[in-house]
mmCIF file of C-alpha atoms in Angstrom:
data_model
loop_
_atom_site.group_PDB
_atom_site.id
_atom_site.type_symbol
_atom_site.label_atom_id
_atom_site.label_comp_id
_atom_site.label_asym_id
_atom_site.label_seq_id
_atom_site.Cartn_x
_atom_site.Cartn_y
_atom_site.Cartn_z
ATOM 1 C CA MET X 2 -43.779 31.559 106.165
ATOM 2 C CA ASP X 3 -41.126 31.303 103.514
ATOM 3 C CA ARG X 4 -42.945 27.740 102.358
ATOM 4 C CA ILE X 5 -46.224 29.967 101.879
ATOM 5 C CA GLN X 6 -44.574 33.053 100.335
ATOM 6 C CA LEU X 7 -42.426 30.541 97.777
ATOM 7 C CA ALA X 8 -45.979 28.752 97.024
ATOM 8 C CA PHE X 9 -47.337 32.370 96.364
ATOM 9 C CA ARG X 10 -44.845 33.076 93.939
ATOM 10 C CA TRP X 11 -45.551 29.675 91.910
ATOM 11 C CA VAL X 12 -48.802 29.967 91.718
ATOM 12 C CA LEU X 13 -48.564 33.406 90.245
ATOM 13 C CA LEU X 14 -46.504 32.749 87.697
ATOM 14 C CA SER X 15 -48.503 30.112 86.806
ATOM 15 C CA PHE X 16 -51.449 32.435 86.331
ATOM 16 C CA LEU X 17 -49.587 34.503 84.038
ATOM 17 C CA LEU X 18 -48.004 31.610 81.998
ATOM 18 C CA VAL X 19 -51.498 30.434 81.919
ATOM 19 C CA GLY X 20 -52.979 33.614 80.771
ATOM 20 C CA VAL X 21 -50.297 33.877 78.393
ATOM 21 C CA GLY X 22 -51.771 30.473 76.859
ATOM 22 C CA VAL X 23 -55.220 31.443 76.977
ATOM 23 C CA ALA X 24 -54.433 34.863 75.264
ATOM 24 C CA SER X 25 -52.605 32.477 72.028
ATOM 25 C CA ALA X 26 -55.534 29.990 72.068
ATOM 26 C CA ASP X 27 -58.041 33.056 71.964
ATOM 27 C CA GLU X 28 -55.859 34.675 69.321
ATOM 28 C CA ALA X 29 -56.598 31.509 67.039
ATOM 29 C CA ASN X 30 -60.502 31.339 67.753
ATOM 30 C CA GLN X 31 -61.105 34.944 66.173
ATOM 31 C CA THR X 32 -63.291 34.859 63.170
ATOM 32 C CA TRP X 33 -62.181 37.103 60.139
ATOM 33 C CA GLY X 34 -64.148 40.209 61.306
ATOM 34 C CA GLN X 35 -62.136 40.000 64.754
ATOM 35 C CA LEU X 36 -59.350 40.387 62.918
ATOM 36 C CA THR X 37 -57.581 43.709 63.280
ATOM 37 C CA GLU X 38 -57.280 45.765 59.617
ATOM 38 C CA SER X 39 -53.666 44.981 59.199
ATOM 39 C CA GLN X 40 -53.999 41.000 59.512
ATOM 40 C CA ARG X 41 -57.098 41.375 57.502
ATOM 41 C CA GLN X 42 -55.352 43.222 54.439
ATOM 42 C CA VAL X 43 -52.090 40.135 54.763
ATOM 43 C CA LEU X 44 -54.614 37.404 54.760
ATOM 44 C CA ASN X 45 -57.424 39.105 52.127
ATOM 45 C CA PRO X 46 -56.698 35.668 49.931
ATOM 46 C CA LEU X 47 -58.175 33.388 52.732
ATOM 47 C CA ALA X 48 -61.005 35.700 53.629
ATOM 48 C CA SER X 49 -63.768 33.625 52.104
ATOM 49 C CA GLU X 50 -62.473 30.661 53.712
ATOM 50 C CA TRP X 51 -61.039 31.962 56.933
ATOM 51 C CA ASP X 52 -64.109 30.835 59.315
ATOM 52 C CA THR X 53 -63.733 27.289 57.933
ATOM 53 C CA LEU X 54 -59.995 26.935 59.005
ATOM 54 C CA ARG X 55 -59.294 25.074 61.959
ATOM 55 C CA PRO X 56 -57.846 27.124 65.219
ATOM 56 C CA TRP X 57 -54.251 25.502 64.683
ATOM 57 C CA GLN X 58 -54.442 26.769 60.554
ATOM 58 C CA ARG X 59 -55.505 30.084 61.734
ATOM 59 C CA GLU X 60 -52.785 30.216 64.110
ATOM 60 C CA LYS X 61 -50.167 29.529 61.471
ATOM 61 C CA MET X 62 -51.858 32.115 59.171
ATOM 62 C CA LEU X 63 -51.488 34.591 62.004
ATOM 63 C CA ASP X 64 -47.615 33.860 62.369
ATOM 64 C CA ILE X 65 -47.251 34.942 58.782
ATOM 65 C CA ALA X 66 -49.138 37.967 59.177
ATOM 66 C CA ARG X 67 -47.063 38.816 61.997
ATOM 67 C CA ASP X 68 -43.949 38.332 59.764
ATOM 68 C CA TYR X 69 -45.412 39.956 56.790
ATOM 69 C CA PRO X 70 -44.223 43.426 57.759
ATOM 70 C CA LYS X 71 -40.628 42.329 58.524
ATOM 71 C CA MET X 72 -40.150 41.754 54.388
ATOM 72 C CA SER X 73 -39.025 43.749 51.733
ATOM 73 C CA PRO X 74 -42.343 44.790 49.070
ATOM 74 C CA GLU X 75 -41.244 42.147 46.593
ATOM 75 C CA LYS X 76 -41.513 39.471 49.142
ATOM 76 C CA GLN X 77 -44.523 40.809 50.680
ATOM 77 C CA GLY X 78 -46.188 40.389 47.121
ATOM 78 C CA LEU X 79 -44.954 36.715 46.494
ATOM 79 C CA VAL X 80 -46.320 35.614 50.346
ATOM 80 C CA LYS X 81 -49.755 37.012 49.077
ATOM 81 C CA LYS X 82 -49.873 35.410 45.745
ATOM 82 C CA ARG X 83 -48.706 32.055 47.143
ATOM 83 C CA LEU X 84 -51.121 32.394 50.451
ATOM 84 C CA THR X 85 -54.266 30.071 49.216
ATOM 85 C CA ASN X 86 -52.511 27.319 47.741
ATOM 86 C CA TRP X 87 -50.530 27.124 50.795
ATOM 87 C CA SER X 88 -53.556 27.124 52.923
ATOM 88 C CA ARG X 89 -54.902 24.617 51.060
ATOM 89 C CA MET X 90 -51.950 22.116 51.457
ATOM 90 C CA THR X 91 -52.403 19.152 53.683
ATOM 91 C CA PRO X 92 -50.342 19.522 57.182
ATOM 92 C CA TYR X 93 -48.556 16.830 55.912
ATOM 93 C CA GLU X 94 -47.220 18.411 52.767
ATOM 94 C CA ARG X 95 -46.728 21.827 54.417
ATOM 95 C CA GLU X 96 -44.560 19.845 56.891
ATOM 96 C CA ASN X 97 -42.287 18.626 53.896
ATOM 97 C CA ALA X 98 -42.380 21.636 52.567
ATOM 98 C CA ARG X 99 -40.890 23.466 55.487
ATOM 99 C CA LYS X 100 -38.337 20.543 55.625
ATOM 100 C CA ARG X 101 -36.972 20.934 51.991
ATOM 101 C CA HIS X 102 -37.422 24.575 52.261
ATOM 102 C CA GLN X 103 -34.725 24.292 55.077
ATOM 103 C CA GLN X 104 -32.772 21.645 52.570
ATOM 104 C CA PHE X 105 -32.871 24.326 50.009
ATOM 105 C CA LYS X 106 -31.693 27.293 51.786
ATOM 106 C CA ALA X 107 -28.481 25.332 52.628
ATOM 107 C CA LEU X 108 -27.558 24.596 48.826
ATOM 108 C CA PRO X 109 -25.003 26.852 47.082
ATOM 109 C CA ASP X 110 -26.525 29.545 45.060
ATOM 110 C CA ASP X 111 -25.602 28.030 41.636
ATOM 111 C CA LYS X 112 -27.374 24.835 42.709
ATOM 112 C CA LYS X 113 -30.391 27.419 43.453
ATOM 113 C CA ARG X 114 -30.195 28.411 40.331
ATOM 114 C CA GLU X 115 -30.721 25.221 39.038
ATOM 115 C CA LEU X 116 -33.435 24.024 40.496
ATOM 116 C CA ARG X 117 -35.177 27.133 39.498
ATOM 117 C CA GLN X 118 -34.699 26.593 36.420
ATOM 118 C CA LYS X 119 -35.778 22.917 36.518
ATOM 119 C CA TRP X 120 -38.971 23.849 38.644
ATOM 120 C CA ASN X 121 -39.624 26.214 35.226
ATOM 121 C CA GLU X 122 -39.120 23.161 32.903
ATOM 122 C CA TYR X 123 -41.395 20.893 35.250
ATOM 123 C CA GLN X 124 -44.250 23.520 35.108
ATOM 124 C CA LYS X 125 -44.087 22.928 31.189
ATOM 125 C CA LEU X 126 -45.158 19.792 30.816
ATOM 126 C CA PRO X 127 -48.262 18.738 30.309
ATOM 127 C CA GLU X 128 -50.625 18.326 33.671
ATOM 128 C CA SER X 129 -51.356 14.818 32.714
ATOM 129 C CA GLU X 130 -47.668 14.224 32.622
ATOM 130 C CA ARG X 131 -47.155 15.506 36.186
ATOM 131 C CA ALA X 132 -50.175 13.530 37.589
ATOM 132 C CA LYS X 133 -48.494 10.711 36.287
ATOM 133 C CA LEU X 134 -45.071 11.564 38.035
ATOM 134 C CA ARG X 135 -46.707 12.235 41.172
ATOM 135 C CA ALA X 136 -48.785 8.943 40.769
ATOM 136 C CA GLU X 137 -45.395 6.999 40.448
ATOM 137 C CA SER X 138 -43.878 8.452 43.118
ATOM 138 C CA PRO X 139 -43.343 7.141 46.716
ATOM 139 C CA GLU X 140 -45.637 8.865 49.219
ATOM 140 C CA THR X 141 -42.597 9.445 51.352
ATOM 141 C CA TYR X 142 -40.609 12.930 50.242
ATOM 142 C CA GLY X 143 -37.244 11.745 49.539
ATOM 143 C CA ASP X 144 -34.070 14.301 49.883
ATOM 144 C CA SER X 145 -33.110 13.380 46.418
ATOM 145 C CA GLY X 146 -34.633 16.225 44.550
ATOM 146 C CA ILE X 147 -32.950 18.904 46.647
ATOM 147 C CA GLU X 148 -29.371 17.835 47.099
ATOM 148 C CA MET R 21 -10.676 46.723 164.127
ATOM 149 C CA ASN R 22 -7.033 45.120 162.877
ATOM 150 C CA MET R 23 -8.445 45.055 159.435
ATOM 151 C CA HIS R 24 -9.473 48.777 159.760
ATOM 152 C CA LYS R 25 -5.678 49.162 160.842
ATOM 153 C CA ASP R 26 -4.208 47.390 158.059
ATOM 154 C CA ASN R 27 -6.400 49.741 155.687
ATOM 155 C CA MET R 28 -5.329 52.405 157.139
ATOM 156 C CA THR R 29 -1.852 51.746 156.589
ATOM 157 C CA ASN R 30 -2.428 50.664 153.022
ATOM 158 C CA THR R 31 -3.707 53.996 152.501
ATOM 159 C CA LYS R 32 -0.994 55.653 154.054
ATOM 160 C CA ASN R 33 1.650 53.284 152.188
ATOM 161 C CA THR R 34 0.030 54.176 149.040
ATOM 162 C CA ASN R 35 0.034 57.539 149.412
ATOM 163 C CA LEU R 36 3.852 57.655 150.072
ATOM 164 C CA ILE R 37 4.578 55.695 146.589
ATOM 165 C CA ASP R 38 6.079 57.720 143.903
ATOM 166 C CA ASP R 39 7.198 57.509 140.359
ATOM 167 C CA SER R 40 10.375 56.060 140.767
ATOM 168 C CA VAL R 41 9.184 52.898 142.926
ATOM 169 C CA ILE R 42 6.241 52.150 140.326
ATOM 170 C CA SER R 43 8.922 51.741 137.632
ATOM 171 C CA ASP R 44 10.066 48.761 139.406
ATOM 172 C CA PRO R 45 8.404 45.721 138.309
ATOM 173 C CA VAL R 46 8.582 43.729 141.758
ATOM 174 C CA MET R 47 7.246 46.970 143.852
ATOM 175 C CA GLU R 48 4.751 47.381 141.384
ATOM 176 C CA GLU R 49 3.215 43.883 141.647
ATOM 177 C CA GLN R 50 3.146 44.622 145.200
ATOM 178 C CA ILE R 51 1.700 47.754 144.617
ATOM 179 C CA ALA R 52 -1.095 45.813 142.730
ATOM 180 C CA ARG R 53 -1.749 43.426 145.204
ATOM 181 C CA GLY R 54 -2.079 45.744 147.902
ATOM 182 C CA ILE R 55 -4.816 47.925 145.877
ATOM 183 C CA SER R 56 -6.569 44.757 145.261
ATOM 184 C CA ASP R 57 -6.860 43.842 148.742
ATOM 185 C CA LEU R 58 -7.686 47.263 149.482
ATOM 186 C CA LEU R 59 -10.627 47.168 147.264
ATOM 187 C CA ASN R 60 -11.796 43.553 148.420
ATOM 188 C CA ASN R 61 -11.613 44.815 152.007
ATOM 189 C CA ARG R 62 -13.744 47.795 151.295
ATOM 190 C CA ALA R 63 -16.044 45.506 149.018
ATOM 191 C CA GLN R 64 -17.337 43.154 152.280
ATOM 192 C CA HIS R 65 -18.568 46.490 153.758
ATOM 193 C CA LEU R 66 -20.701 48.533 151.311
ATOM 194 C CA LYS R 67 -23.507 49.474 152.092
ATOM 195 C CA PRO R 68 -26.582 48.674 151.385
ATOM 196 C CA GLU R 69 -27.753 51.172 148.921
ATOM 197 C CA LEU R 70 -24.283 51.284 147.403
ATOM 198 C CA GLU R 71 -25.055 47.400 146.739
ATOM 199 C CA GLN R 72 -28.378 48.346 145.293
ATOM 200 C CA ARG R 73 -27.002 50.890 142.911
ATOM 201 C CA LEU R 74 -23.978 48.702 141.611
ATOM 202 C CA SER R 75 -26.521 45.443 141.147
ATOM 203 C CA ALA R 76 -28.472 47.733 139.051
ATOM 204 C CA ALA R 77 -26.133 49.031 137.249
ATOM 205 C CA ARG R 78 -24.418 45.796 136.186
ATOM 206 C CA ASN R 79 -28.011 44.218 135.142
ATOM 207 C CA ALA R 80 -28.189 47.704 132.989
ATOM 208 C CA ALA R 81 -25.132 46.417 131.337
ATOM 209 C CA VAL R 82 -25.923 43.001 130.804
ATOM 210 C CA ASN R 83 -29.151 43.785 129.267
ATOM 211 C CA HIS R 84 -27.318 46.251 127.077
ATOM 212 C CA LEU R 85 -24.793 43.360 126.071
ATOM 213 C CA ALA R 86 -28.019 40.944 125.494
ATOM 214 C CA GLU R 87 -29.636 42.991 123.194
ATOM 215 C CA GLN R 88 -26.869 43.925 121.166
ATOM 216 C CA GLN R 89 -26.321 40.365 120.652
ATOM 217 C CA ALA R 90 -29.782 39.532 119.524
ATOM 218 C CA GLN R 91 -29.614 42.596 116.828
ATOM 219 C CA TYR R 92 -26.783 41.376 115.467
ATOM 220 C CA SER R 93 -28.680 37.963 115.210
ATOM 221 C CA THR R 94 -31.801 39.327 113.879
ATOM 222 C CA ALA R 95 -29.148 40.853 111.244
ATOM 223 C CA ASN R 96 -27.412 38.053 110.453
ATOM 224 C CA GLN R 97 -31.014 35.780 109.678
ATOM 225 C CA VAL R 98 -32.055 38.442 107.201
ATOM 226 C CA ALA R 99 -29.065 37.953 105.540
ATOM 227 C CA GLY R 100 -29.115 34.427 105.607
ATOM 228 C CA HIS R 101 -32.777 34.798 103.825
ATOM 229 C CA GLY R 102 -30.482 35.560 100.284
ATOM 230 C CA HIS R 103 -27.045 36.325 100.122
ATOM 231 C CA VAL R 104 -27.770 38.500 97.305
ATOM 232 C CA LEU R 105 -29.529 41.081 99.675
ATOM 233 C CA ARG R 106 -26.451 41.220 101.716
ATOM 234 C CA TRP R 107 -24.596 42.917 98.540
ATOM 235 C CA PHE R 108 -27.688 45.878 99.425
ATOM 236 C CA GLY R 109 -26.601 46.269 102.701
ATOM 237 C CA HIS R 110 -29.192 47.643 105.356
ATOM 238 C CA ALA R 111 -30.950 48.510 102.143
ATOM 239 C CA GLY R 112 -30.969 44.650 101.678
ATOM 240 C CA GLN R 113 -32.437 44.343 104.927
ATOM 241 C CA ASN R 114 -35.072 46.648 104.347
ATOM 242 C CA PHE R 115 -35.746 45.054 101.014
ATOM 243 C CA GLU R 116 -36.155 41.820 102.852
ATOM 244 C CA GLN R 117 -38.809 43.313 105.237
ATOM 245 C CA HIS R 118 -41.054 44.598 102.012
ATOM 246 C CA ARG R 119 -42.111 40.877 101.247
ATOM 247 C CA VAL R 120 -44.962 42.170 99.131
ATOM 248 C CA ALA R 121 -42.013 44.377 97.019
ATOM 249 C CA SER R 122 -39.647 41.670 96.862
ATOM 250 C CA THR R 123 -41.958 38.874 95.583
ATOM 251 C CA ALA R 124 -43.114 41.278 92.912
ATOM 252 C CA LEU R 125 -39.647 42.338 91.721
ATOM 253 C CA ILE R 126 -38.955 38.618 91.417
ATOM 254 C CA VAL R 127 -42.278 38.290 89.166
ATOM 255 C CA VAL R 128 -41.205 41.167 87.475
ATOM 256 C CA VAL R 129 -37.804 39.465 86.699
ATOM 257 C CA MET R 130 -39.005 36.407 85.674
ATOM 258 C CA LEU R 131 -41.943 37.940 83.559
ATOM 259 C CA LEU R 132 -39.063 39.981 81.545
ATOM 260 C CA THR R 133 -36.745 36.721 80.994
ATOM 261 C CA PHE R 134 -39.625 35.185 79.775
ATOM 262 C CA PHE R 135 -40.016 37.736 77.212
ATOM 263 C CA ALA R 136 -36.449 38.238 76.239
ATOM 264 C CA VAL R 137 -36.375 33.993 75.828
ATOM 265 C CA GLN R 138 -39.627 34.353 73.140
ATOM 266 C CA GLN R 139 -38.687 37.643 71.335
ATOM 267 C CA PHE R 140 -34.820 36.442 70.981
ATOM 268 C CA GLY R 141 -36.499 32.696 69.973
ATOM 269 C CA SER R 142 -38.945 34.470 67.437
ATOM 270 C CA THR R 143 -36.262 36.615 66.153
ATOM 271 C CA HIS R 144 -33.526 33.557 65.886
ATOM 272 C CA ASN R 145 -36.815 31.627 63.573
ATOM 273 C CA LEU R 146 -38.057 34.668 61.931
ATOM 274 C CA GLU R 147 -36.123 32.791 58.712
ATOM 275 C CA ASN R 148 -37.702 29.563 59.588
ATOM 276 C CA SER R 149 -41.116 30.916 59.273
ATOM 277 C CA ASP R 150 -43.836 30.362 57.196
ATOM 278 C CA ALA R 151 -43.725 33.736 55.448
ATOM 279 C CA PHE R 152 -40.388 33.214 54.413
ATOM 280 C CA LEU R 153 -41.093 30.013 52.888
ATOM 281 C CA LEU R 154 -43.881 31.656 51.110
ATOM 282 C CA ALA R 155 -41.339 34.237 49.774
ATOM 283 C CA SER R 156 -38.879 32.045 48.654
ATOM 284 C CA ASP R 157 -37.288 31.285 45.396
ATOM 285 C CA LEU R 158 -39.459 28.448 44.625
ATOM 286 C CA PRO R 159 -43.687 28.616 45.530
ATOM 287 C CA PRO R 160 -44.334 26.146 48.406
ATOM 288 C CA GLU R 161 -45.826 23.704 45.686
ATOM 289 C CA ALA R 162 -42.299 23.199 44.539
ATOM 290 C CA TYR R 163 -41.095 21.913 47.740
ATOM 291 C CA ALA R 164 -43.826 19.705 48.656
ATOM 292 C CA ASP R 165 -44.907 18.191 44.921
ATOM 293 C CA LYS R 166 -43.656 14.567 44.573
ATOM 294 C CA GLY R 167 -43.423 14.658 40.939
ATOM 295 C CA PHE R 168 -41.171 17.615 41.154
ATOM 296 C CA ASP R 169 -38.807 15.152 42.682
ATOM 297 C CA ALA R 170 -39.222 12.071 40.690
ATOM 298 C CA TRP R 171 -38.861 14.427 37.486
ATOM 299 C CA ILE R 172 -35.574 15.951 38.968
ATOM 300 C CA GLU R 173 -34.457 12.133 39.604
ATOM 301 C CA SER R 174 -35.576 10.785 36.091
ATOM 302 C CA ASN R 175 -33.317 13.721 34.340
#
């Protein structure tokens, strides 16, 4: 009797966990029209390409929409502005960006300021020169830039 | 006939006993033996109806004791299913009997734990989410641009 009861509890728990997983997968398969109004507002820059995104890409974007209301209006503006470029980056580039962002957060304030300044200077370089720098750089992302 | 006489004598002796005699330990023991003998002798000559009543009373007493022991054993078995239930005393025993409620409670506790862990995890990882990366001081391209790394190194 105890074994039956124990098995029943495990089966019930498994059903619940599977249910949570299925609900999460369903969310990632939603088309643009199926998103909520608040999700559409945040992800508006991606409206035209949303239905072409892969489920795992949509899932990441929906995570951004979920965290968006917790941010200040200034940061919300930055997210909207940068969202399109972010969605066009490859998974490899995004993963590296996440790692570098973690390193950047750990830097002291003066180093962060210095890097912001250098990024602005880098942006002023001609596109041809930046392309050349990219082409000459190895595929792997080193840690030298943010240290 | 002799035995009957002895009994009569014992009865007379017993009637003659006063408090001063009982206070003597030796006499007290003799009196106790006399009472015991008297009872034993009388017990040999009980009427069948009386024997039957005594037997029925004995069986009733034994059955009552057996029932009490069975109840005690069941209570211990219930507590043995989970010592936590014992903390609730009788309520715990009743709770064990309601197996559906017990199962439901366990499932609810597990679910609450699951969602609490999820909530804690999401709060903990909030600052590491992609949304906060996008709102960072540097744009995501800066983190992903290999040329920027190379340019910093060369400068």
